C-alpha cells in the first residue's frame, strides 16, 4: 500500500505526502475488493489467476484435481502430522473410495434376486452416515474441526481398507482353507490399524487434549464395522 | 444526533470515551437502547440499528467531506482513501449485521449445540460410570444421582450394534450383512429409545422423579452389561455359561437400575409396577438378543440361500461346519467347549 500509484498529474514530485503517512494507520479489511484501479500488484495477480481457471481446458482442471487427490492419498498412506488434508479438504477421494468399496462388496447378481442394489446402498449409507455421526460427535465433544474437514479425513482414511479388500479378493481366488482365512484376517487387521492410526494423526489435534480417547473410540467402531464387512466377504 | 455519532464514527479503534462502549453495544447487537428518542421506534432488529448507524455515518461523512474538501482537493487518493475507508467500514458492519441475522435464524433450526452440554464428559468419568452401572447401591430413601449425559449411552448402543454384527459368524453373509446391519441398528436404537420412553411414561404415571434425559442415560449405561454378556457368549456357545452370565451380569445391571428407580419413587405399588416392568424388559431383551435374534438371522439366511445351515440346537452349538475357512479354529473351540461341558456335567 505504500507504493500506491502516484497521481499522474504530478510526475516527479519529491515532496512527501502527509497523507501516505496517515494511511499506514488505517486498516482496510482485506476481503473487501478494492474498487477501481488495482493498487496492489500481488493482489491483482491472484485475482487474475482465480478468474482464469474458468478458461483453462478441462484436462487441466481434472489433472489438477487428480493431483490434489493423489497427494492426499500419499498423506494417508504415510501418516505424518500435517495439515494438508485439513487445509484443502475435498470430497472427491472419499467418494471414489466409497463407490469402489460398495461396488466390490456386491455379490454377482446371478445368485439371487436381492443382490446388487441393496448391498451397494447399504455400504454407501453406512459409510456416509457413520462419518456424519462421528463428525457430529467430535463437534459436540468440543472439537474445533469443521464438518467437511472431518468427513474428508474419515473418507480418505478408508483407503487402507480398500486396499485390504483388493488383497482379500486376490487371496480368495486361491484355494479356500484356514490359511486363506488367516491371511485375510491378518491383512484386514493390519489395514484396520493403519486406518485408525492415520485418522487419529489428523483428527486428534483438533480435540481438547484430554478427550482424544472419546473422539477416537467411535472412529474405531466405524472402521471395525467396515473391516468386518470386508473380512466376511466371499464372492 | 450528530454529537453522538461523531465520536462513534471517529473513534474507530474504540479509543473514544464512553461512546466506545456504545460502539460495542451495537456490534454485539444485544442492547436495545441506541438513542433515547428512538427507543419506541426500534423493533430490536439489528438491521434497523445498522440502518440508523449507517444514516448517521453518512451525515457525518458528508460533514467531513465538506470540511476536508478544500485542503484535500487534488490529493486524489487521500480523499478517496478516507471516504472509501469509511464506506468500507460501513459496508463491513452491514455485512456483519446481515450475517448475524442469518446465523441467528440458522441456529434456531439447525442447532446441534442444544446437545452440547450432554457430551461434556471426561474419559475418566465415562470409565467410572461404566463400572458403577454394574454396582447396585442400596440407598433407597434418598434419590440417587443419575449422570445426565448422552455420550456413554450412545457409544454403548453403537458398541452393541457392532457386537451383534460380530456375532454373525457365517462367512457368506455379505448380503445379509446389509440387511442385518439395518436390523441391528433398528433393534438396538429401538430398544434404547423405545423402552426409555415407555418407562418414562410409566414413571410419569407413578409419580417418579426422573427426567427423560436421566432415563435415557440410565438405560444406556444398563446396556453395558448386555455388551459384556453378548461379547463373551457369542464366542463361547455354551448355554449354561450364557444363563450364568445372564443372571449374574444382567441381573447386576438390572438391580442397579431398579435401585435407582426405587429411590426416586414413592409408594409400594408404584415401585413394583415401574421396577418390575423395567427388570422384565431388560432381562428379556438380553434373552432375545442371544436366542431369538439368531433365529431371525437364520431365518433370513434360510430364505436367502436355502436350509444348508443346521437349525439351532438346544445343545452347545457347533460353529457350523459349512464354514470352511473357520474349520480349524472352530474345531479347536468346539473341542474345548465340549470338554468344559463334560466336566461341568460330571459335577
Coordinates of C-alpha atoms in Angstrom, one line a residue:
Chain A
X1 CA 0.0 0.0 0.0
X2 CA 2.9 2.3 0.5
X3 CA 3.8 2.0 -3.2
X4 CA 0.3 3.1 -4.3
X5 CA 0.2 4.8 -7.6
X6 CA 1.2 8.4 -7.7
X7 CA -1.3 10.8 -9.1
X8 CA -0.5 11.1 -12.8
X9 CA -0.9 14.8 -12.6
X10 CA 2.2 15.2 -10.5
X11 CA 5.1 13.4 -12.0
X12 CA 8.5 13.6 -10.3
X13 CA 7.2 15.2 -7.2
X14 CA 9.5 14.5 -4.4
X15 CA 7.7 16.3 -1.6
X16 CA 6.5 13.8 1.0
X17 CA 2.8 13.4 1.0
X18 CA 1.5 13.7 4.6
X19 CA -1.5 11.5 3.7
X20 CA 0.6 8.5 2.9
X21 CA 2.0 8.6 6.4
X22 CA -1.5 8.5 7.7
X23 CA -2.6 5.6 5.5
X24 CA -0.4 3.2 7.4
X25 CA -2.5 3.7 10.5
X26 CA -5.8 3.0 8.7
X27 CA -6.8 -0.6 8.5
X28 CA -8.5 -1.8 5.4
X29 CA -10.1 -5.2 5.6
X30 CA -8.6 -7.5 3.0
X31 CA -11.6 -9.3 1.8
X32 CA -13.5 -6.3 0.5
X33 CA -12.3 -6.0 -3.1
X34 CA -10.5 -2.8 -4.0
X35 CA -12.6 -0.6 -6.2
X36 CA -11.3 1.0 -9.4
X37 CA -7.7 0.7 -10.0
X38 CA -5.9 -2.2 -8.5
X39 CA -3.2 -0.7 -6.4
X40 CA -1.6 -3.8 -5.0
X41 CA 0.1 -5.7 -7.8
X42 CA 0.2 -9.0 -5.8
X43 CA -3.5 -8.9 -5.3
X44 CA -4.2 -8.3 -8.9
X45 CA -2.2 -11.3 -9.9
X46 CA -4.1 -13.5 -7.6
X47 CA -7.5 -12.3 -8.8
X48 CA -6.4 -12.8 -12.4
X49 CA -5.4 -16.4 -11.5
X50 CA -8.8 -17.1 -9.9
X51 CA -10.8 -16.0 -12.9
X52 CA -8.6 -17.8 -15.4
X53 CA -9.5 -21.3 -14.1
X54 CA -12.7 -20.8 -15.9
X55 CA -10.9 -20.6 -19.1
X56 CA -8.5 -23.4 -18.8
X57 CA -9.0 -26.7 -20.5
X58 CA -11.0 -29.5 -18.9
X59 CA -7.9 -31.6 -18.9
X60 CA -6.0 -29.1 -16.8
X61 CA -8.8 -28.9 -14.2
X62 CA -9.1 -32.7 -14.0
X63 CA -5.4 -33.2 -13.7
X64 CA -5.1 -30.6 -11.0
X65 CA -7.9 -32.2 -9.0
X66 CA -6.4 -35.6 -9.5
X67 CA -3.1 -34.4 -8.3
X68 CA -4.6 -33.0 -5.2
X69 CA -6.5 -36.2 -4.5
X70 CA -3.3 -38.2 -5.2
X71 CA -1.3 -36.1 -2.8
X72 CA -3.8 -36.7 -0.1
X73 CA -3.7 -40.4 -0.7
X74 CA 0.0 -40.3 -0.1
X75 CA -0.6 -38.4 3.1
X76 CA -2.9 -41.2 4.3
X77 CA -0.5 -43.9 3.3
X78 CA 2.3 -42.3 5.2
X79 CA 0.6 -40.5 8.0
X80 CA 2.5 -37.7 9.5
X81 CA 1.1 -34.9 11.4
X82 CA 0.4 -32.5 8.7
X83 CA -2.4 -30.1 7.8
X84 CA -2.8 -30.9 4.1
X85 CA -5.9 -33.0 4.5
X86 CA -7.5 -30.5 6.7
X87 CA -6.5 -27.3 5.0
X88 CA -7.7 -28.1 1.5
X89 CA -10.4 -30.6 2.1
X90 CA -12.2 -32.2 -0.8
X91 CA -14.7 -35.0 -1.0
X92 CA -13.6 -36.5 -4.4
X93 CA -11.3 -39.0 -2.8
X94 CA -13.9 -40.2 -0.2
X95 CA -16.5 -40.5 -3.0
X96 CA -14.2 -42.6 -5.2
X97 CA -13.2 -44.8 -2.3
X98 CA -16.8 -45.3 -1.1
X99 CA -18.1 -46.2 -4.5
X100 CA -15.2 -48.6 -5.1
X101 CA -15.8 -50.3 -1.8
X102 CA -19.5 -50.5 -2.3
X103 CA -19.2 -51.9 -5.9
X104 CA -16.6 -54.5 -4.8
X105 CA -18.6 -55.6 -1.8
X106 CA -21.5 -56.6 -4.0
X107 CA -22.2 -60.1 -5.0
X108 CA -22.8 -61.0 -8.6
X109 CA -26.5 -60.6 -9.4
X110 CA -26.8 -64.1 -10.8
X111 CA -27.1 -65.6 -7.4
X112 CA -30.4 -64.4 -6.0
X113 CA -32.8 -61.6 -6.6
X114 CA -32.0 -59.5 -3.6
X115 CA -28.4 -58.8 -4.6
X116 CA -26.7 -55.8 -6.1
X117 CA -28.9 -52.9 -5.4
X118 CA -29.5 -53.0 -1.6
X119 CA -25.9 -54.0 -1.0
X120 CA -24.4 -51.0 -2.7
X121 CA -26.9 -48.7 -1.0
X122 CA -26.2 -50.3 2.4
X123 CA -22.4 -49.8 2.2
X124 CA -22.8 -46.3 0.9
X125 CA -25.3 -45.3 3.6
X126 CA -23.2 -47.0 6.4
X127 CA -20.1 -45.1 5.3
X128 CA -21.6 -41.7 4.9
X129 CA -23.9 -41.8 7.9
X130 CA -21.2 -43.3 10.0
X131 CA -18.9 -40.5 9.0
X132 CA -21.5 -37.9 9.7
X133 CA -22.2 -39.4 13.2
X134 CA -18.5 -39.3 14.1
X135 CA -18.2 -35.7 12.9
X136 CA -21.2 -34.7 15.0
X137 CA -19.8 -36.5 18.0
X138 CA -16.4 -34.8 17.7
X139 CA -18.0 -31.4 17.3
X140 CA -20.2 -32.0 20.3
X141 CA -17.2 -33.0 22.3
X142 CA -15.7 -29.6 21.7
X143 CA -13.5 -30.2 18.7
X144 CA -12.7 -27.3 16.5
X145 CA -12.8 -29.0 13.2
X146 CA -15.3 -28.2 10.5
X147 CA -17.9 -30.6 9.3
X148 CA -16.4 -31.2 5.9
X149 CA -12.9 -31.4 7.0
X150 CA -13.8 -34.3 9.3
X151 CA -15.7 -36.0 6.5
X152 CA -12.7 -35.6 4.3
X153 CA -10.3 -37.1 6.7
X154 CA -12.6 -40.1 7.6
X155 CA -13.3 -40.7 3.9
X156 CA -9.6 -40.6 2.9
X157 CA -8.6 -43.0 5.7
X158 CA -10.8 -45.7 4.2
X159 CA -8.0 -46.1 1.6
X160 CA -6.1 -48.8 3.6
X161 CA -9.3 -50.8 4.0
X162 CA -10.0 -50.6 0.2
X163 CA -6.5 -51.9 -0.4
X164 CA -7.3 -54.7 2.1
X165 CA -10.4 -55.6 0.1
X166 CA -8.5 -55.8 -3.1
X167 CA -5.9 -58.1 -1.4
X168 CA -8.7 -60.2 0.0
X169 CA -10.3 -60.6 -3.4
X170 CA -7.0 -61.7 -4.8
X171 CA -6.4 -64.1 -1.9
X172 CA -9.9 -65.5 -2.4
X173 CA -9.0 -66.6 -5.9
X174 CA -6.8 -69.2 -4.4
X175 CA -8.0 -72.4 -2.7
X176 CA -10.2 -71.7 0.3
X177 CA -9.0 -73.0 3.6
X178 CA -8.0 -72.0 7.1
X179 CA -4.8 -70.5 5.8
X180 CA -6.8 -68.4 3.4
X181 CA -8.8 -67.1 6.3
X182 CA -5.8 -66.4 8.5
X183 CA -4.1 -64.5 5.7
X184 CA -7.2 -62.4 5.1
X185 CA -7.7 -61.8 8.8
X186 CA -4.1 -60.6 9.2
X187 CA -4.3 -58.3 6.2
X188 CA -7.6 -56.8 7.4
X189 CA -6.4 -56.3 10.9
X190 CA -3.2 -54.6 9.7
X191 CA -5.2 -52.2 7.4
X192 CA -7.7 -51.6 10.1
X193 CA -4.9 -50.5 12.5
X194 CA -3.4 -48.4 9.7
X195 CA -6.7 -46.6 9.1
X196 CA -7.1 -45.8 12.7
X197 CA -3.6 -44.5 13.1
X198 CA -4.0 -42.4 10.0
X199 CA -7.2 -40.8 11.0
X200 CA -6.0 -40.3 14.6
X201 CA -3.0 -38.5 13.3
X202 CA -5.2 -36.0 11.6
X203 CA -8.2 -35.7 13.9
X204 CA -6.6 -35.9 17.3
X205 CA -5.1 -32.4 17.1
X206 CA -8.5 -30.8 16.8
X207 CA -9.8 -32.2 20.0
X208 CA -9.1 -30.9 23.5
X209 CA -6.2 -32.9 24.7
X210 CA -7.9 -34.8 27.5
X211 CA -10.7 -36.0 25.3
X212 CA -8.9 -37.6 22.4
X213 CA -9.9 -41.1 23.5
X214 CA -13.6 -40.1 23.5
X215 CA -13.3 -38.9 19.9
X216 CA -11.3 -41.8 18.7
X217 CA -13.5 -44.6 20.0
X218 CA -16.4 -44.1 17.5
X219 CA -13.8 -44.0 14.7
X220 CA -12.6 -47.4 16.0
X221 CA -16.2 -48.7 15.9
X222 CA -16.7 -47.3 12.4
X223 CA -13.7 -48.9 10.9
X224 CA -14.4 -52.1 12.8
X225 CA -17.7 -52.4 11.1
X226 CA -16.2 -51.8 7.6
X227 CA -13.4 -54.3 8.3
X228 CA -16.0 -56.8 9.4
X229 CA -17.9 -56.4 6.1
X230 CA -14.6 -56.8 4.2
X231 CA -13.5 -59.9 6.2
X232 CA -16.7 -61.7 5.8
X233 CA -17.0 -61.1 2.1
X234 CA -16.9 -64.0 -0.3
X235 CA -17.6 -63.6 -4.0
Chain B
X1 CA -27.7 13.1 16.9
X2 CA -24.6 14.3 15.2
X3 CA -22.8 14.7 18.5
X4 CA -23.4 11.2 19.5
X5 CA -22.5 10.0 16.0
X6 CA -19.2 11.8 15.7
X7 CA -17.2 10.0 18.4
X8 CA -18.8 6.8 17.1
X9 CA -17.6 7.4 13.6
X10 CA -14.2 8.9 14.5
X11 CA -13.0 6.6 17.2
X12 CA -12.9 3.5 15.0
X13 CA -10.3 1.9 17.2
X14 CA -12.5 2.1 20.2
X15 CA -10.3 4.6 22.0
X16 CA -13.1 7.1 22.4
X17 CA -14.8 8.0 25.7
X18 CA -17.8 6.2 27.0
X19 CA -19.3 6.0 23.5
X20 CA -16.6 3.4 22.8
X21 CA -18.8 1.1 24.8
X22 CA -21.8 2.3 22.8
X23 CA -19.9 1.1 19.7
X24 CA -19.5 -2.3 21.2
X25 CA -23.1 -2.5 22.1
X26 CA -24.2 -2.0 18.5
X27 CA -21.8 -4.6 17.3
X28 CA -22.9 -7.1 20.0
X29 CA -26.5 -6.5 18.8
X30 CA -27.8 -7.1 22.3
X31 CA -28.6 -3.7 23.6
X32 CA -31.9 -2.2 22.5
X33 CA -31.1 1.3 23.7
X34 CA -29.5 3.1 21.0
X35 CA -31.0 6.5 21.4
X36 CA -33.5 7.6 23.9
X37 CA -35.8 9.3 21.5
X38 CA -35.8 6.3 19.2
X39 CA -36.4 3.7 21.8
X40 CA -40.0 3.2 20.9
X41 CA -39.4 3.1 17.2
X42 CA -36.7 0.4 17.1
X43 CA -38.1 -3.1 16.8
X44 CA -35.0 -4.6 18.1
X45 CA -33.9 -5.6 14.7
X46 CA -30.3 -5.1 14.2
X47 CA -30.8 -4.1 10.7
X48 CA -32.6 -1.0 11.8
X49 CA -29.9 -0.3 14.2
X50 CA -27.4 -0.7 11.5
X51 CA -29.5 1.4 9.2
X52 CA -29.5 4.2 11.8
X53 CA -25.8 3.9 12.2
X54 CA -25.3 4.0 8.5
X55 CA -27.5 7.0 8.3
X56 CA -25.5 8.8 11.0
X57 CA -22.3 7.9 9.4
X58 CA -23.4 9.2 6.1
X59 CA -24.3 12.5 7.6
X60 CA -21.1 12.6 9.4
X61 CA -19.3 11.7 6.2
X62 CA -21.0 14.5 4.4
X63 CA -19.8 16.9 7.0
X64 CA -16.3 15.5 7.0
X65 CA -16.2 15.7 3.2
X66 CA -17.4 19.2 3.2
X67 CA -14.9 20.2 5.8
X68 CA -12.0 18.5 4.1
X69 CA -12.9 19.4 0.6
X70 CA -10.7 22.4 0.4
X71 CA -7.4 21.1 1.6
X72 CA -7.8 17.7 0.0
X73 CA -8.6 19.0 -3.4
X74 CA -6.3 17.3 -5.8
X75 CA -5.0 14.7 -3.4
X76 CA -6.9 12.1 -5.2
X77 CA -6.1 9.1 -3.3
X78 CA -6.3 10.9 0.0
X79 CA -10.0 11.8 -0.1
X80 CA -10.9 8.6 -1.7
X81 CA -8.9 6.8 0.9
X82 CA -10.7 8.5 3.8
X83 CA -14.2 8.3 2.3
X84 CA -13.6 4.9 0.8
X85 CA -12.4 3.6 4.1
X86 CA -15.4 4.9 5.9
X87 CA -17.7 3.4 3.4
X88 CA -15.9 0.1 3.6
X89 CA -16.3 0.1 7.3
X90 CA -20.0 0.7 7.0
X91 CA -20.3 -2.0 4.4
X92 CA -18.4 -4.2 6.7
X93 CA -20.8 -3.5 9.5
X94 CA -23.8 -4.1 7.3
X95 CA -22.3 -7.4 6.3
X96 CA -21.7 -8.3 9.9
X97 CA -25.3 -7.4 10.8
X98 CA -26.7 -9.5 8.0
X99 CA -24.5 -12.4 8.8
X100 CA -25.6 -12.2 12.4
X101 CA -29.2 -12.2 11.4
X102 CA -28.7 -15.2 9.1
X103 CA -26.8 -17.2 11.7
X104 CA -29.4 -16.5 14.3
X105 CA -32.1 -17.9 12.0
X106 CA -29.9 -20.9 11.2
X107 CA -29.2 -21.6 14.8
X108 CA -32.8 -21.7 15.6
X109 CA -33.4 -24.6 13.2
X110 CA -30.2 -26.5 13.0
X111 CA -28.9 -26.2 16.5
X112 CA -26.9 -29.2 17.5
X113 CA -25.5 -27.1 20.3
X114 CA -28.6 -28.0 22.2
X115 CA -26.9 -31.3 22.7
X116 CA -23.5 -30.0 23.6
X117 CA -23.9 -30.0 27.4
X118 CA -24.8 -33.6 27.3
X119 CA -21.5 -34.5 25.7
X120 CA -19.4 -32.7 28.2
X121 CA -17.6 -35.6 29.8
X122 CA -14.1 -36.8 30.5
X123 CA -12.8 -40.3 29.8
X124 CA -12.3 -40.9 33.4
X125 CA -15.9 -40.1 34.1
X126 CA -17.1 -42.4 31.4
X127 CA -15.0 -45.2 32.8
X128 CA -16.2 -44.8 36.3
X129 CA -19.8 -44.6 35.2
X130 CA -19.4 -47.8 33.2
X131 CA -18.1 -49.6 36.3
X132 CA -20.8 -48.1 38.5
X133 CA -23.5 -49.3 36.2
X134 CA -22.8 -52.8 37.4
X135 CA -22.8 -52.0 41.1
X136 CA -26.3 -51.6 42.7
X137 CA -26.5 -49.2 45.6
X138 CA -28.9 -49.9 48.3
X139 CA -29.8 -46.4 49.3
X140 CA -33.5 -46.1 48.7
X141 CA -34.5 -43.3 51.0
X142 CA -32.8 -40.6 49.1
X143 CA -33.0 -40.1 45.3
X144 CA -29.8 -41.5 43.8
X145 CA -27.9 -39.3 41.5
X146 CA -28.0 -40.1 37.8
X147 CA -25.5 -38.5 35.5
X148 CA -27.3 -36.8 32.6
X149 CA -25.0 -37.4 29.7
X150 CA -25.5 -38.9 26.3
X151 CA -22.0 -39.8 25.2
X152 CA -21.7 -43.0 27.1
X153 CA -25.2 -44.4 26.3
X154 CA -24.8 -43.5 22.6
X155 CA -21.4 -45.2 22.4
X156 CA -22.7 -48.3 24.2
X157 CA -25.6 -48.6 21.7
X158 CA -23.2 -48.4 18.8
X159 CA -21.0 -51.0 20.5
X160 CA -23.9 -53.3 20.9
X161 CA -24.6 -52.9 17.2
X162 CA -21.0 -53.8 16.4
X163 CA -21.2 -56.8 18.7
X164 CA -24.4 -58.0 17.1
X165 CA -22.7 -57.9 13.7
X166 CA -19.7 -59.7 15.1
X167 CA -22.0 -62.4 16.3
X168 CA -22.9 -63.3 12.8
X169 CA -20.3 -65.9 12.3
X170 CA -21.1 -67.4 8.9
X171 CA -18.8 -66.3 6.2
X172 CA -21.1 -65.9 3.3
X173 CA -23.1 -63.2 4.9
X174 CA -22.3 -60.2 2.8
X175 CA -25.8 -59.7 1.6
X176 CA -27.1 -60.4 4.9
X177 CA -24.6 -58.0 6.4
X178 CA -26.5 -55.4 4.6
X179 CA -29.9 -56.5 5.8
X180 CA -28.6 -57.4 9.2
X181 CA -27.0 -54.0 9.7
X182 CA -30.3 -52.3 9.4
X183 CA -31.9 -54.8 11.7
X184 CA -29.1 -54.5 14.2
X185 CA -29.3 -50.7 14.3
X186 CA -33.0 -50.8 14.4
X187 CA -33.1 -53.3 17.3
X188 CA -30.6 -51.5 19.4
X189 CA -31.7 -48.0 18.9
X190 CA -35.3 -49.1 19.1
X191 CA -34.8 -50.7 22.4
X192 CA -32.9 -47.8 23.9
X193 CA -35.3 -45.1 22.7
X194 CA -38.5 -47.0 22.9
X195 CA -38.1 -48.6 26.3
X196 CA -36.7 -45.4 27.7
X197 CA -39.8 -43.6 26.5
X198 CA -42.1 -46.3 27.8
X199 CA -40.5 -46.4 31.3
X200 CA -40.6 -42.6 31.3
X201 CA -44.3 -42.7 30.6
X202 CA -44.8 -45.2 33.4
X203 CA -42.7 -43.1 35.7
X204 CA -45.0 -40.1 34.9
X205 CA -47.9 -42.3 35.8
X206 CA -46.3 -43.5 39.0
X207 CA -45.0 -40.0 40.0
X208 CA -41.4 -40.9 39.9
X209 CA -38.8 -38.2 39.9
X210 CA -36.9 -38.8 36.8
X211 CA -36.4 -36.9 33.6
X212 CA -36.3 -38.2 30.1
X213 CA -32.6 -37.5 29.8
X214 CA -31.9 -39.3 33.0
X215 CA -33.9 -42.3 31.9
X216 CA -32.0 -42.4 28.6
X217 CA -28.7 -42.2 30.4
X218 CA -29.7 -44.9 32.9
X219 CA -30.9 -47.4 30.4
X220 CA -28.0 -46.6 28.1
X221 CA -25.5 -47.4 30.8
X222 CA -27.5 -50.5 31.6
X223 CA -26.6 -51.8 28.2
X224 CA -23.0 -52.2 29.3
X225 CA -23.9 -55.5 31.0
X226 CA -25.6 -56.7 27.8
X227 CA -22.5 -55.8 25.7
X228 CA -20.3 -57.9 28.0
X229 CA -22.5 -60.9 28.1
X230 CA -23.0 -60.9 24.3
X231 CA -19.4 -60.4 23.6
X232 CA -18.5 -63.5 25.7
X233 CA -21.3 -65.7 24.7
X234 CA -21.2 -65.1 21.0
X235 CA -17.7 -66.5 21.1
X236 CA -18.3 -69.4 23.5
X237 CA -21.5 -71.1 22.7
X238 CA -22.4 -72.8 25.9
X239 CA -25.9 -72.4 27.2
X240 CA -25.1 -72.9 30.8
X241 CA -22.5 -70.2 30.6
X242 CA -25.0 -67.9 29.0
X243 CA -27.6 -68.5 31.7
X244 CA -25.0 -67.9 34.3
X245 CA -23.9 -64.6 32.8
X246 CA -27.5 -63.7 32.1
X247 CA -28.3 -64.0 35.8
X248 CA -25.1 -62.5 37.1
X249 CA -24.2 -59.7 34.9
X250 CA -27.7 -58.9 33.5
X251 CA -29.0 -59.2 37.0
X252 CA -26.5 -56.8 38.4
X253 CA -27.1 -54.1 35.9
X254 CA -30.9 -54.5 36.3
X255 CA -30.6 -54.3 40.0
X256 CA -28.7 -51.1 39.7
X257 CA -31.4 -49.5 37.6
X258 CA -34.1 -50.8 39.8
X259 CA -32.4 -49.4 42.9
X260 CA -32.2 -46.0 41.3
X261 CA -35.8 -46.0 40.3
X262 CA -36.9 -47.2 43.7
X263 CA -35.1 -44.4 45.4
X264 CA -37.0 -42.0 43.2
X265 CA -40.5 -43.4 43.6
X266 CA -42.9 -43.3 46.5
X267 CA -45.4 -46.0 47.3
X268 CA -45.0 -49.7 47.1
X269 CA -47.5 -50.3 44.2
X270 CA -45.8 -47.7 42.0
X271 CA -42.4 -49.1 42.8
X272 CA -43.4 -52.6 42.0
X273 CA -45.0 -51.6 38.7
X274 CA -42.1 -49.4 37.5
X275 CA -39.3 -51.6 38.6
X276 CA -41.0 -54.9 37.6
X277 CA -41.6 -53.6 34.1
X278 CA -38.0 -52.4 33.7
X279 CA -36.5 -55.6 35.1
X280 CA -38.6 -57.8 32.9
X281 CA -37.9 -55.8 29.7
X282 CA -34.2 -55.6 30.4
X283 CA -33.6 -59.2 31.1
X284 CA -35.9 -60.4 28.4
X285 CA -34.1 -58.2 25.9
X286 CA -30.8 -60.0 26.7
X287 CA -32.5 -63.3 26.3
X288 CA -33.9 -62.2 23.0
X289 CA -30.6 -61.0 21.7
X290 CA -28.9 -64.3 22.4
X291 CA -31.6 -66.6 21.2
X292 CA -34.3 -65.1 19.1
X293 CA -32.1 -62.7 17.2
X294 CA -30.1 -65.6 16.0
X295 CA -33.4 -67.2 14.9
X296 CA -34.2 -64.1 13.0
X297 CA -30.8 -64.2 11.4
X298 CA -31.1 -67.8 10.5
X299 CA -34.5 -67.3 9.1
X300 CA -33.0 -64.7 6.7
X301 CA -30.2 -67.0 5.9
X302 CA -32.6 -69.8 5.2
X303 CA -34.8 -67.8 2.9
X304 CA -31.9 -66.4 1.0
X305 CA -29.9 -69.4 0.5
X306 CA -31.8 -72.5 1.4
X307 CA -31.5 -74.6 4.6
X308 CA -28.0 -75.8 4.3
X309 CA -27.2 -74.4 7.8
X310 CA -28.3 -76.8 10.5
X311 CA -31.1 -75.4 12.6
X312 CA -30.3 -74.1 16.1
X313 CA -30.0 -76.8 18.6
X314 CA -30.5 -76.7 22.3
X315 CA -27.2 -78.3 23.0
X316 CA -23.9 -76.4 22.9
X317 CA -23.9 -75.4 19.3
X318 CA -21.1 -76.1 17.0
X319 CA -20.0 -73.3 14.8
X320 CA -21.4 -74.6 11.5
X321 CA -19.1 -76.8 9.6
X322 CA -20.2 -75.3 6.3
X323 CA -17.8 -72.5 7.1
X324 CA -14.7 -74.0 5.5
X325 CA -12.5 -71.1 6.4
X326 CA -13.1 -71.4 10.1
X327 CA -12.9 -75.1 10.3
X328 CA -9.7 -75.2 12.2
X329 CA -10.4 -72.7 14.9
X330 CA -14.0 -74.0 15.1
X331 CA -12.8 -77.5 15.8
X332 CA -10.4 -76.3 18.5
X333 CA -13.1 -74.2 20.1
X334 CA -15.7 -76.9 20.0
X335 CA -13.4 -79.4 21.5
X336 CA -12.5 -77.1 24.3
X337 CA -16.2 -76.3 24.9
X338 CA -17.2 -79.9 24.9
X339 CA -14.5 -80.7 27.4
X340 CA -15.7 -78.0 29.7
X341 CA -19.2 -79.1 29.4
X342 CA -18.4 -82.7 30.1
X343 CA -16.5 -81.5 33.2
X344 CA -19.4 -79.4 34.3
X345 CA -21.9 -82.2 33.7
X346 CA -19.9 -84.7 35.7
X347 CA -20.3 -82.5 38.8

